């Protein structure tokens, strides 16, 4: 009797197993049979059905991906970005009067109710203050003539670009010797990231009207990602992404929503690095006509297909998991905020981030790192020397490279730039070694800007208040951006709308920039009243700005 029960139990287990296998096979084959039936309809002599609107064929994720990490990319929710964008759109719609928020949604609903034959109202004429700004004489001043030593890379027409050489740390020819990837005859065929590198000179990262910059911004959004690795160093997670055209960019993922402010109890050195701050910093730098921030664009990244499936970094791959809400998450390895509790999660597998184009490799164009004289103490209790010594700038001006040339004026430009963003985290800066001390400061790593719109950190302006020096070109542009027709917040809003993940900034951040701009102008005015115009404002124009028409 006991043996009979055991046999029956085994038969039952076998039947359950066979049923499960049959269902599994049917689930795998059913989509293929449906697609085959809809394509060929073999054996059916009936007339074809009436034409229906074309529908995209469903994309079935591979069995391997489903079993390992449950790819949700085919679900409708995967096309949604973070909720911060929705909140920012609502805020922009409420504060901007006809912006891209609720007003745009209402207009879309109205368009759907209009009959096909009904006349449509003409679109409202849109003003373009940004285009008018770039046509202003202050934005058309010519650079000094460029000599051979003023170019980061000298053009060599005997050497052609080999894209496979970009896979290595340096450019190589057939004899494995280092060379520069230039050649005038085929420069149009170069990828946009290489055109950007070739255009760098002593005075700017890129020229005002370089078409390769807009094309490069588009590449950052659309190029296929072929490999991903974690960037070493730094306090928070950053990824190095390589594209199909061999270009590279630094990816900073979204960690805060647009409307969130830095908590008041956070120290500046433990604040989050914000992806939208990197994007906004690039646009602000261009509006100020500094052109010292490498191109940055926002992108929605599929965490499964574009990070996990293409990375060879095992440490990064092992940190992927599925959250209780069925979202794909990962956290990587870094000093701050790299843990399960601070994981980066998609919606369900899409995440926003900023992509900053890489500068030329250090093996080709070495950069020198300088300690910022007004660096903060990065300590909970100690203060830096400049915070307690009101005459600190006099010591700085007697120390190379600040005792000659334009470096102290570059620091003042960077001070204004950081104050408008609210960025307190400027501990070092870099320059290209080839150009010595007579070159610009590269404005890198701006992720801790735009953290507080309700607070203006006046300590960022200490270098300007202590030194009372500023370029005439910078001062005149700041005055221009304070005028109603060239209002900084409106120009920033227009410029940022070009980004793929717009809106980039919460409306109060835009308004805060106008407020901070007035504070900067008041500080310069106080300096002029105290020391005189000629002692404060350094004339850096070769000719009268009202007669300059040359463009670059």
Short mmCIF file of C-alpha atoms in Angstrom, two decimals:
data_model
loop_
_atom_site.label_atom_id
_atom_site.label_comp_id
_atom_site.label_asym_id
_atom_site.label_seq_id
_atom_site.Cartn_x
_atom_site.Cartn_y
_atom_site.Cartn_z
CA UNK A 1 0.00 0.00 0.00
CA UNK A 2 2.83 2.37 0.93
CA UNK A 3 4.68 1.67 -2.33
CA UNK A 4 1.51 2.38 -4.32
CA UNK A 5 1.15 5.81 -2.71
CA UNK A 6 4.79 6.61 -3.45
CA UNK A 7 4.32 5.67 -7.11
CA UNK A 8 1.16 7.78 -7.40
CA UNK A 9 2.98 10.73 -5.87
CA UNK A 10 5.84 10.37 -8.36
CA UNK A 11 3.38 10.18 -11.26
CA UNK A 12 1.66 13.34 -9.99
CA UNK A 13 4.96 15.20 -9.75
CA UNK A 14 5.86 14.09 -13.28
CA UNK A 15 2.53 15.30 -14.65
CA UNK A 16 2.90 18.70 -12.98
CA UNK A 17 6.39 19.01 -14.45
CA UNK A 18 5.13 18.11 -17.96
CA UNK A 19 2.28 20.63 -17.71
CA UNK A 20 4.72 23.36 -16.61
CA UNK A 21 7.07 22.58 -19.49
CA UNK A 22 4.18 22.62 -21.98
CA UNK A 23 2.97 26.01 -20.73
CA UNK A 24 6.50 27.41 -20.87
CA UNK A 25 6.91 26.27 -24.51
CA UNK A 26 3.51 27.70 -25.45
CA UNK A 27 4.34 31.05 -23.88
CA UNK A 28 7.58 31.18 -25.88
CA UNK A 29 6.02 30.10 -29.20
CA UNK A 30 2.73 32.01 -29.05
CA UNK A 31 4.16 35.47 -29.95
CA UNK A 32 6.05 34.01 -32.91
CA UNK A 33 2.96 32.19 -34.18
CA UNK A 34 0.89 35.36 -33.84
CA UNK A 35 3.39 37.38 -35.82
CA UNK A 36 3.69 34.64 -38.48
CA UNK A 37 -0.11 34.42 -38.75
CA UNK A 38 -0.51 38.14 -39.18
CA UNK A 39 2.22 38.29 -41.84
CA UNK A 40 1.35 35.38 -44.12
CA UNK A 41 -2.14 34.06 -43.19
CA UNK A 42 -1.44 30.75 -45.02
CA UNK A 43 -4.43 28.66 -45.99
CA UNK A 44 -6.93 31.50 -45.75
CA UNK A 45 -8.82 32.22 -48.98
CA UNK A 46 -10.91 34.98 -47.46
CA UNK A 47 -10.31 38.55 -48.67
CA UNK A 48 -7.85 40.58 -46.62
CA UNK A 49 -9.38 42.73 -43.89
CA UNK A 50 -9.73 46.48 -44.28
CA UNK A 51 -6.52 48.42 -43.83
CA UNK A 52 -5.91 49.37 -40.24
CA UNK A 53 -3.57 51.97 -38.86
CA UNK A 54 -0.01 50.60 -38.74
CA UNK A 55 1.06 49.38 -35.36
CA UNK A 56 4.56 48.86 -34.17
CA UNK A 57 5.42 45.19 -33.73
CA UNK A 58 5.86 44.30 -30.07
CA UNK A 59 9.44 43.85 -29.00
CA UNK A 60 9.83 40.71 -26.91
CA UNK A 61 12.77 40.77 -24.54
CA UNK A 62 15.17 37.89 -24.71
CA UNK A 63 14.69 34.96 -22.35
CA UNK A 64 18.18 35.55 -20.96
CA UNK A 65 17.41 39.15 -20.03
CA UNK A 66 14.05 38.23 -18.53
CA UNK A 67 15.53 35.59 -16.30
CA UNK A 68 18.53 37.58 -15.11
CA UNK A 69 17.17 41.07 -14.58
CA UNK A 70 13.58 41.36 -15.85
CA UNK A 71 13.94 43.90 -18.64
CA UNK A 72 10.92 46.23 -18.45
CA UNK A 73 11.88 48.22 -21.53
CA UNK A 74 8.86 47.04 -23.54
CA UNK A 75 6.36 48.15 -20.92
CA UNK A 76 4.59 51.50 -21.38
CA UNK A 77 6.01 52.88 -18.14
CA UNK A 78 9.58 52.56 -19.37
CA UNK A 79 9.11 55.57 -21.62
CA UNK A 80 8.34 57.77 -18.64
CA UNK A 81 11.08 59.87 -17.15
CA UNK A 82 11.40 60.74 -13.50
CA UNK A 83 8.56 62.41 -11.66
CA UNK A 84 10.77 65.42 -11.13
CA UNK A 85 10.30 66.41 -14.76
CA UNK A 86 6.53 66.25 -14.41
CA UNK A 87 6.65 68.39 -11.29
CA UNK A 88 9.01 70.85 -12.95
CA UNK A 89 6.72 71.07 -15.98
CA UNK A 90 3.78 71.85 -13.73
CA UNK A 91 5.84 74.49 -11.94
CA UNK A 92 7.02 76.01 -15.23
CA UNK A 93 3.49 76.08 -16.55
CA UNK A 94 2.19 77.81 -13.43
CA UNK A 95 4.98 80.37 -13.15
CA UNK A 96 5.76 81.13 -16.76
CA UNK A 97 2.34 81.90 -18.22
CA UNK A 98 2.06 79.66 -21.29
CA UNK A 99 5.21 77.65 -20.70
CA UNK A 100 5.72 73.95 -21.40
CA UNK A 101 3.82 72.78 -18.34
CA UNK A 102 0.07 72.49 -17.80
CA UNK A 103 -0.65 74.99 -20.57
CA UNK A 104 1.06 72.72 -23.11
CA UNK A 105 -0.99 69.73 -21.98
CA UNK A 106 -4.21 71.73 -22.23
CA UNK A 107 -3.27 72.89 -25.72
CA UNK A 108 -2.60 69.28 -26.75
CA UNK A 109 -6.06 68.24 -25.51
CA UNK A 110 -7.60 71.14 -27.44
CA UNK A 111 -5.83 70.10 -30.65
CA UNK A 112 -7.20 66.57 -30.36
CA UNK A 113 -10.78 67.97 -30.23
CA UNK A 114 -10.42 69.97 -33.44
CA UNK A 115 -12.01 68.31 -36.46
CA UNK A 116 -9.63 67.29 -39.27
CA UNK A 117 -11.07 69.83 -41.69
CA UNK A 118 -11.37 72.72 -39.27
CA UNK A 119 -8.96 75.64 -39.69
CA UNK A 120 -6.21 75.69 -37.10
CA UNK A 121 -5.25 78.91 -35.34
CA UNK A 122 -1.84 80.29 -36.36
CA UNK A 123 0.96 79.60 -33.86
CA UNK A 124 1.96 82.59 -31.74
CA UNK A 125 5.07 84.43 -32.84
CA UNK A 126 7.93 83.46 -30.55
CA UNK A 127 10.56 86.00 -29.68
CA UNK A 128 14.17 84.87 -29.68
CA UNK A 129 16.08 86.95 -27.13
CA UNK A 130 18.93 84.43 -27.13
CA UNK A 131 19.61 84.95 -30.83
CA UNK A 132 19.46 88.72 -30.30
CA UNK A 133 21.93 88.42 -27.43
CA UNK A 134 24.47 86.58 -29.56
CA UNK A 135 24.19 89.31 -32.22
CA UNK A 136 25.02 92.03 -29.70
CA UNK A 137 28.45 93.67 -30.24
CA UNK A 138 29.62 92.38 -26.86
CA UNK A 139 29.19 88.85 -28.22
CA UNK A 140 30.91 89.57 -31.52
CA UNK A 141 34.26 90.85 -30.25
CA UNK A 142 37.13 89.20 -32.09
CA UNK A 143 39.87 87.21 -30.41
CA UNK A 144 43.53 88.12 -30.93
CA UNK A 145 45.00 86.50 -34.06
CA UNK A 146 45.88 82.87 -33.37
CA UNK A 147 49.51 81.91 -33.83
CA UNK A 148 50.70 78.32 -34.17
CA UNK A 149 51.44 78.12 -30.46
CA UNK A 150 47.90 79.25 -29.58
CA UNK A 151 46.31 76.05 -30.92
CA UNK A 152 46.07 72.99 -28.72
CA UNK A 153 46.58 70.75 -31.78
CA UNK A 154 48.47 71.81 -34.89
CA UNK A 155 46.98 70.60 -38.16
CA UNK A 156 49.10 68.03 -39.99
CA UNK A 157 47.75 67.25 -43.45
CA UNK A 158 49.99 64.17 -43.85
CA UNK A 159 48.23 62.23 -41.09
CA UNK A 160 44.70 60.92 -41.34
CA UNK A 161 42.30 60.08 -38.55
CA UNK A 162 42.13 56.38 -37.66
CA UNK A 163 39.00 55.83 -35.53
CA UNK A 164 40.24 52.50 -34.17
CA UNK A 165 43.16 54.31 -32.58
CA UNK A 166 40.68 55.93 -30.20
CA UNK A 167 40.25 52.59 -28.47
CA UNK A 168 43.74 53.05 -27.04
CA UNK A 169 44.91 55.72 -24.56
CA UNK A 170 46.77 57.47 -27.35
CA UNK A 171 46.53 57.95 -31.10
CA UNK A 172 48.77 55.54 -32.96
CA UNK A 173 50.01 55.10 -36.52
CA UNK A 174 51.27 51.93 -38.18
CA UNK A 175 54.61 52.16 -36.34
CA UNK A 176 52.82 52.58 -33.00
CA UNK A 177 54.16 56.11 -32.68
CA UNK A 178 52.07 58.84 -31.07
CA UNK A 179 50.60 61.41 -33.45
CA UNK A 180 47.86 63.98 -33.61
CA UNK A 181 44.68 63.02 -35.47
CA UNK A 182 44.44 65.93 -37.83
CA UNK A 183 44.28 66.56 -41.55
CA UNK A 184 42.66 69.49 -43.31
CA UNK A 185 41.59 67.54 -46.37
CA UNK A 186 39.26 65.21 -44.47
CA UNK A 187 38.34 67.21 -41.38
CA UNK A 188 34.65 67.17 -42.35
CA UNK A 189 34.67 63.40 -41.97
CA UNK A 190 35.93 63.55 -38.38
CA UNK A 191 33.50 62.77 -35.56
CA UNK A 192 32.16 65.84 -33.77
CA UNK A 193 34.03 65.12 -30.55
CA UNK A 194 37.30 65.28 -32.50
CA UNK A 195 36.29 68.55 -34.17
CA UNK A 196 35.64 69.92 -30.68
CA UNK A 197 39.12 68.88 -29.55
CA UNK A 198 40.82 70.36 -32.61
CA UNK A 199 39.04 73.71 -32.07
CA UNK A 200 40.48 74.30 -28.58
CA UNK A 201 42.90 77.22 -28.38
CA UNK A 202 44.57 79.46 -25.84
CA UNK A 203 41.50 81.66 -25.35
CA UNK A 204 38.48 79.32 -25.49
CA UNK A 205 37.29 75.73 -25.45
CA UNK A 206 35.14 76.39 -28.52
CA UNK A 207 34.30 79.35 -30.73
CA UNK A 208 30.97 81.14 -30.53
CA UNK A 209 29.46 79.75 -33.71
CA UNK A 210 31.20 76.41 -34.06
CA UNK A 211 28.62 74.07 -35.69
CA UNK A 212 30.42 71.04 -34.29
CA UNK A 213 29.26 71.96 -30.76
CA UNK A 214 25.55 71.69 -31.55
CA UNK A 215 26.24 68.47 -33.44
CA UNK A 216 28.24 67.15 -30.48
CA UNK A 217 25.35 67.91 -28.11
CA UNK A 218 23.12 65.85 -30.41
CA UNK A 219 25.67 63.02 -30.44
CA UNK A 220 25.69 62.90 -26.64
CA UNK A 221 21.96 62.19 -26.75
CA UNK A 222 21.71 59.88 -29.75
CA UNK A 223 24.98 57.95 -30.14
CA UNK A 224 24.84 54.26 -29.26
CA UNK A 225 26.60 53.47 -25.98
CA UNK A 226 29.06 50.62 -26.48
CA UNK A 227 30.76 50.37 -23.08
CA UNK A 228 30.42 51.73 -19.55
CA UNK A 229 32.85 51.83 -16.62
CA UNK A 230 32.96 53.53 -13.23
CA UNK A 231 35.21 56.59 -12.97
CA UNK A 232 37.85 56.25 -10.32
CA UNK A 233 38.28 59.01 -7.76
CA UNK A 234 35.70 61.52 -6.65
CA UNK A 235 33.21 61.17 -3.84
CA UNK A 236 30.09 60.16 -5.78
CA UNK A 237 29.26 57.71 -8.54
CA UNK A 238 30.14 58.77 -12.08
CA UNK A 239 30.28 56.58 -15.18
CA UNK A 240 32.51 56.82 -18.25
CA UNK A 241 30.46 56.05 -21.35
CA UNK A 242 32.01 55.23 -24.72
CA UNK A 243 30.02 55.72 -27.92
CA UNK A 244 29.91 53.97 -31.26
CA UNK A 245 31.95 56.79 -32.85
CA UNK A 246 34.68 56.27 -30.20
CA UNK A 247 33.81 59.44 -28.33
CA UNK A 248 33.54 59.41 -24.54
CA UNK A 249 31.47 61.31 -21.98
CA UNK A 250 31.10 61.48 -18.21
CA UNK A 251 27.66 60.39 -17.02
CA UNK A 252 26.22 61.78 -13.78
CA UNK A 253 22.91 60.14 -12.86
CA UNK A 254 19.90 61.91 -11.40
CA UNK A 255 19.82 61.94 -7.59
CA UNK A 256 17.40 64.76 -6.74
CA UNK A 257 14.17 66.02 -8.22
CA UNK A 258 14.12 69.49 -9.79
CA UNK A 259 12.25 71.14 -6.94
CA UNK A 260 14.32 69.66 -4.09
CA UNK A 261 16.71 71.97 -2.27
CA UNK A 262 19.87 70.96 -0.45
CA UNK A 263 18.89 70.26 3.18
CA UNK A 264 19.99 73.15 5.43
CA UNK A 265 21.99 70.82 7.68
CA UNK A 266 24.13 69.49 4.81
CA UNK A 267 27.75 70.63 4.53
CA UNK A 268 28.80 71.78 1.07
CA UNK A 269 31.24 68.87 0.79
CA UNK A 270 28.52 66.25 1.42
CA UNK A 271 25.92 67.74 -0.90
CA UNK A 272 24.56 65.72 -3.81
CA UNK A 273 26.01 66.21 -7.27
CA UNK A 274 23.11 67.14 -9.51
CA UNK A 275 22.94 66.14 -13.16
CA UNK A 276 20.77 69.13 -14.09
CA UNK A 277 23.33 71.48 -12.51
CA UNK A 278 25.96 70.21 -14.96
CA UNK A 279 23.62 70.89 -17.89
CA UNK A 280 22.59 74.33 -16.64
CA UNK A 281 26.23 75.27 -15.96
CA UNK A 282 27.16 74.67 -19.60
CA UNK A 283 24.33 76.93 -20.82
CA UNK A 284 25.09 79.65 -18.24
CA UNK A 285 28.78 79.60 -19.17
CA UNK A 286 27.88 80.09 -22.83
CA UNK A 287 25.45 82.94 -22.08
CA UNK A 288 28.17 84.67 -20.05
CA UNK A 289 30.41 84.20 -23.14
CA UNK A 290 33.12 82.42 -21.15
CA UNK A 291 32.96 79.17 -23.17
CA UNK A 292 35.03 77.30 -20.60
CA UNK A 293 32.66 74.41 -19.79
CA UNK A 294 32.83 71.32 -22.04
CA UNK A 295 29.54 70.55 -23.86
CA UNK A 296 26.95 68.85 -21.64
CA UNK A 297 23.57 67.36 -22.58
CA UNK A 298 20.84 65.50 -20.74
CA UNK A 299 19.86 61.98 -21.75
CA UNK A 300 17.40 59.27 -20.74
CA UNK A 301 19.41 56.08 -20.37
CA UNK A 302 18.06 52.52 -20.30
CA UNK A 303 19.85 51.05 -17.29
CA UNK A 304 19.54 47.50 -18.60
CA UNK A 305 20.51 47.81 -22.26
CA UNK A 306 22.83 50.83 -22.06
CA UNK A 307 24.62 50.22 -18.75
CA UNK A 308 24.34 46.69 -17.36
CA UNK A 309 24.45 44.81 -20.66
CA UNK A 310 27.45 46.72 -22.06
CA UNK A 311 29.66 47.16 -18.99
CA UNK A 312 32.76 45.05 -18.42
CA UNK A 313 33.13 46.48 -14.93
CA UNK A 314 32.24 43.54 -12.69
CA UNK A 315 32.12 45.72 -9.60
CA UNK A 316 29.46 47.86 -11.24
CA UNK A 317 27.55 44.87 -12.68
CA UNK A 318 27.26 43.18 -9.28
CA UNK A 319 25.46 46.16 -7.75
CA UNK A 320 22.38 45.86 -9.98
CA UNK A 321 19.20 44.61 -8.37
CA UNK A 322 15.41 44.82 -8.62
CA UNK A 323 13.66 46.95 -6.02
CA UNK A 324 10.41 45.92 -4.26
CA UNK A 325 8.62 48.26 -6.68
CA UNK A 326 9.99 46.23 -9.64
CA UNK A 327 12.38 49.02 -10.68
CA UNK A 328 15.92 48.35 -11.88
CA UNK A 329 18.49 49.81 -9.46
CA UNK A 330 22.26 49.97 -9.02
CA UNK A 331 24.65 51.83 -6.75
CA UNK A 332 28.25 51.18 -7.86
CA UNK A 333 31.25 52.00 -5.66
CA UNK A 334 32.24 55.44 -4.34
CA UNK A 335 32.91 57.35 -1.11
CA UNK A 336 29.43 58.84 -0.59
CA UNK A 337 25.95 57.55 -1.37
CA UNK A 338 26.98 54.23 -2.94
CA UNK A 339 24.87 51.73 -1.03
CA UNK A 340 21.55 49.92 -1.30
CA UNK A 341 19.95 52.72 0.72
CA UNK A 342 21.15 55.33 -1.79
CA UNK A 343 20.69 53.24 -4.94
CA UNK A 344 19.85 54.83 -8.28
CA UNK A 345 16.55 53.40 -9.50
CA UNK A 346 14.86 53.71 -12.88
CA UNK A 347 11.20 54.19 -13.80
CA UNK A 348 11.23 51.19 -14.20
CA UNK A 349 14.57 50.98 -16.01
CA UNK A 350 15.07 54.48 -17.44
CA UNK A 351 17.11 57.08 -15.60
CA UNK A 352 18.00 60.67 -16.34
CA UNK A 353 21.56 61.84 -16.38
CA UNK A 354 23.98 64.41 -17.75
CA UNK A 355 26.64 63.54 -20.32
CA UNK A 356 29.67 65.83 -20.43
CA UNK A 357 31.98 65.50 -23.42
CA UNK A 358 35.52 64.44 -22.55
CA UNK A 359 38.43 66.79 -23.04
CA UNK A 360 41.41 65.47 -25.04
CA UNK A 361 43.26 62.59 -23.43
CA UNK A 362 46.01 63.61 -21.03
CA UNK A 363 48.56 61.75 -23.17
CA UNK A 364 47.80 64.21 -25.97
CA UNK A 365 47.06 67.43 -24.09
CA UNK A 366 48.35 67.57 -20.53
CA UNK A 367 46.44 69.66 -18.02
CA UNK A 368 47.78 71.29 -14.88
CA UNK A 369 45.74 71.22 -11.69
CA UNK A 370 45.84 74.31 -9.46
CA UNK A 371 44.64 74.73 -5.91
CA UNK A 372 42.01 77.46 -5.73
CA UNK A 373 43.37 80.27 -3.50
CA UNK A 374 39.86 80.70 -2.08
CA UNK A 375 39.42 77.01 -1.43
CA UNK A 376 37.22 76.18 1.56
CA UNK A 377 38.53 74.24 4.53
CA UNK A 378 36.34 71.16 3.89
CA UNK A 379 36.13 70.77 7.65
CA UNK A 380 33.15 70.90 9.98
CA UNK A 381 34.74 73.41 12.39
CA UNK A 382 37.84 74.99 10.83
CA UNK A 383 37.78 78.06 8.60
CA UNK A 384 40.04 78.83 5.67
CA UNK A 385 42.51 81.71 5.85
CA UNK A 386 40.55 83.90 3.46
CA UNK A 387 37.51 83.67 5.74
CA UNK A 388 39.33 85.37 8.62
CA UNK A 389 41.81 87.67 6.83
CA UNK A 390 40.17 90.60 4.97
CA UNK A 391 43.51 91.44 3.25
CA UNK A 392 44.00 87.91 1.95
CA UNK A 393 43.79 89.01 -1.71
CA UNK A 394 46.92 91.17 -1.31
CA UNK A 395 48.89 88.03 -0.46
CA UNK A 396 47.41 86.18 -3.43
CA UNK A 397 48.31 88.98 -5.87
CA UNK A 398 51.94 88.71 -4.84
CA UNK A 399 52.08 84.96 -5.53
CA UNK A 400 52.66 83.45 -9.02
CA UNK A 401 50.73 83.03 -11.28
CA UNK A 402 48.44 85.71 -9.80
CA UNK A 403 51.14 88.39 -9.72
CA UNK A 404 51.04 88.86 -13.51
CA UNK A 405 48.90 88.10 -16.53
CA UNK A 406 45.16 87.53 -16.44
CA UNK A 407 44.87 84.68 -13.94
CA UNK A 408 43.41 86.83 -11.15
CA UNK A 409 40.77 88.08 -13.62
CA UNK A 410 39.99 84.48 -14.57
CA UNK A 411 39.42 83.76 -10.86
CA UNK A 412 36.98 86.68 -10.71
CA UNK A 413 35.10 85.29 -13.75
CA UNK A 414 34.90 81.91 -12.05
CA UNK A 415 33.70 83.58 -8.83
CA UNK A 416 30.81 85.28 -10.64
CA UNK A 417 29.99 82.05 -12.44
CA UNK A 418 29.90 80.07 -9.17
CA UNK A 419 27.90 82.69 -7.29
CA UNK A 420 25.16 82.75 -9.94
CA UNK A 421 24.89 78.96 -9.56
CA UNK A 422 25.37 78.86 -5.79
CA UNK A 423 28.34 76.50 -6.19
CA UNK A 424 30.54 76.36 -3.06
CA UNK A 425 32.61 73.36 -4.20
CA UNK A 426 35.45 74.93 -6.20
CA UNK A 427 38.53 73.48 -4.53
CA UNK A 428 40.75 73.12 -7.63
CA UNK A 429 40.77 74.20 -11.25
CA UNK A 430 42.65 73.13 -14.38
CA UNK A 431 44.43 74.72 -17.33
CA UNK A 432 46.07 73.29 -20.44
CA UNK A 433 49.77 72.90 -19.75
CA UNK A 434 50.79 73.79 -23.31
CA UNK A 435 49.58 77.38 -22.93
CA UNK A 436 51.42 78.09 -19.67
CA UNK A 437 49.89 80.74 -17.40
CA UNK A 438 48.48 82.87 -20.23
CA UNK A 439 45.28 80.91 -20.81
CA UNK A 440 41.77 80.44 -19.44
CA UNK A 441 40.55 78.36 -16.52
CA UNK A 442 38.49 75.29 -17.44
CA UNK A 443 35.21 75.31 -15.50
CA UNK A 444 34.92 71.61 -14.67
CA UNK A 445 32.75 69.75 -12.15
CA UNK A 446 29.73 71.98 -11.55
CA UNK A 447 27.39 69.36 -10.10
CA UNK A 448 27.00 71.03 -6.72
CA UNK A 449 25.51 74.19 -8.19
CA UNK A 450 21.81 75.06 -8.16
CA UNK A 451 21.25 73.42 -4.79
CA UNK A 452 19.40 76.26 -3.05
CA UNK A 453 17.18 78.80 -4.73
CA UNK A 454 15.97 80.36 -1.46
CA UNK A 455 19.46 81.24 -0.20
CA UNK A 456 22.30 83.32 -1.68
CA UNK A 457 25.70 82.20 -0.37
CA UNK A 458 27.53 85.54 -0.13
CA UNK A 459 30.81 83.88 0.90
CA UNK A 460 31.24 82.73 -2.71
CA UNK A 461 31.67 86.42 -3.67
CA UNK A 462 34.52 87.02 -1.20
CA UNK A 463 37.26 86.94 -3.92
CA UNK A 464 35.49 89.74 -5.81
CA UNK A 465 34.87 91.77 -2.65
CA UNK A 466 38.47 91.41 -1.48
CA UNK A 467 40.27 91.96 -4.79
CA UNK A 468 37.88 94.44 -6.42
CA UNK A 469 38.96 93.46 -9.93
CA UNK A 470 36.89 92.42 -12.93
CA UNK A 471 37.23 92.32 -16.73
CA UNK A 472 35.47 95.09 -18.62
CA UNK A 473 33.95 92.54 -21.00
CA UNK A 474 32.53 90.54 -18.08
CA UNK A 475 31.20 93.66 -16.34
CA UNK A 476 29.49 94.96 -19.48
CA UNK A 477 27.88 91.59 -20.19
CA UNK A 478 26.60 91.34 -16.63
CA UNK A 479 25.05 94.81 -17.01
CA UNK A 480 23.49 93.71 -20.30
CA UNK A 481 22.01 90.56 -18.72
CA UNK A 482 20.41 92.70 -16.01
CA UNK A 483 18.32 94.57 -18.58
CA UNK A 484 14.74 93.53 -19.15
CA UNK A 485 15.19 92.71 -22.86
CA UNK A 486 18.16 90.43 -22.07
CA UNK A 487 17.03 89.12 -18.71
CA UNK A 488 19.30 86.30 -17.58
CA UNK A 489 16.49 84.03 -16.36
CA UNK A 490 14.61 84.30 -19.67
CA UNK A 491 17.75 83.61 -21.69
CA UNK A 492 18.57 80.59 -19.55
CA UNK A 493 15.03 79.27 -19.84
CA UNK A 494 15.12 79.57 -23.63
CA UNK A 495 18.55 77.97 -23.90
CA UNK A 496 17.70 75.08 -21.57
CA UNK A 497 14.52 74.25 -23.51
CA UNK A 498 16.75 72.87 -26.27
CA UNK A 499 17.86 70.01 -24.02
CA UNK A 500 16.18 66.63 -24.45
CA UNK A 501 15.19 66.32 -20.77
CA UNK A 502 13.90 69.89 -20.41
CA UNK A 503 12.83 71.59 -18.23
CA UNK A 504 16.24 71.53 -16.59
CA UNK A 505 15.83 74.05 -13.77
CA UNK A 506 12.98 74.69 -11.38
CA UNK A 507 11.56 78.21 -11.96
CA UNK A 508 12.75 79.57 -8.57
CA UNK A 509 16.34 78.73 -9.57
CA UNK A 510 15.97 80.91 -12.67
CA UNK A 511 14.59 83.77 -10.61
CA UNK A 512 17.43 83.34 -8.09
CA UNK A 513 19.98 84.00 -10.86
CA UNK A 514 18.42 87.41 -11.57
CA UNK A 515 18.58 88.23 -7.87
CA UNK A 516 22.21 87.13 -7.59
CA UNK A 517 23.16 89.07 -10.70
CA UNK A 518 21.97 92.27 -9.00
CA UNK A 519 24.11 91.38 -5.97
CA UNK A 520 27.20 90.96 -8.18
CA UNK A 521 26.63 94.31 -9.87
CA UNK A 522 26.15 95.97 -6.49
CA UNK A 523 29.47 94.48 -5.29
CA UNK A 524 31.30 95.83 -8.36
CA UNK A 525 29.62 99.20 -7.92
CA UNK A 526 30.80 99.38 -4.30
CA UNK A 527 34.34 98.56 -5.42
CA UNK A 528 34.26 101.29 -8.07
CA UNK A 529 32.98 103.80 -5.54
CA UNK A 530 35.81 102.84 -3.18
CA UNK A 531 38.79 102.42 -5.56
CA UNK A 532 37.76 104.14 -8.80
CA UNK A 533 36.61 102.69 -12.12
CA UNK A 534 40.05 102.34 -13.73
CA UNK A 535 41.45 100.48 -10.72
CA UNK A 536 38.59 97.97 -10.65
CA UNK A 537 37.55 97.39 -14.27
CA UNK A 538 40.34 95.97 -16.45
CA UNK A 539 39.98 96.95 -20.11
CA UNK A 540 40.43 93.73 -22.10
CA UNK A 541 39.11 95.07 -25.42
CA UNK A 542 41.54 95.73 -28.27
CA UNK A 543 39.01 98.00 -29.96
CA UNK A 544 35.78 99.76 -29.16
CA UNK A 545 33.14 97.08 -28.61
CA UNK A 546 30.56 99.15 -30.46
CA UNK A 547 32.52 98.84 -33.71
CA UNK A 548 33.51 95.17 -33.48
CA UNK A 549 31.74 92.96 -36.01
CA UNK A 550 34.21 90.13 -36.51
CA UNK A 551 32.86 86.72 -35.46
CA UNK A 552 34.47 83.41 -34.63
#
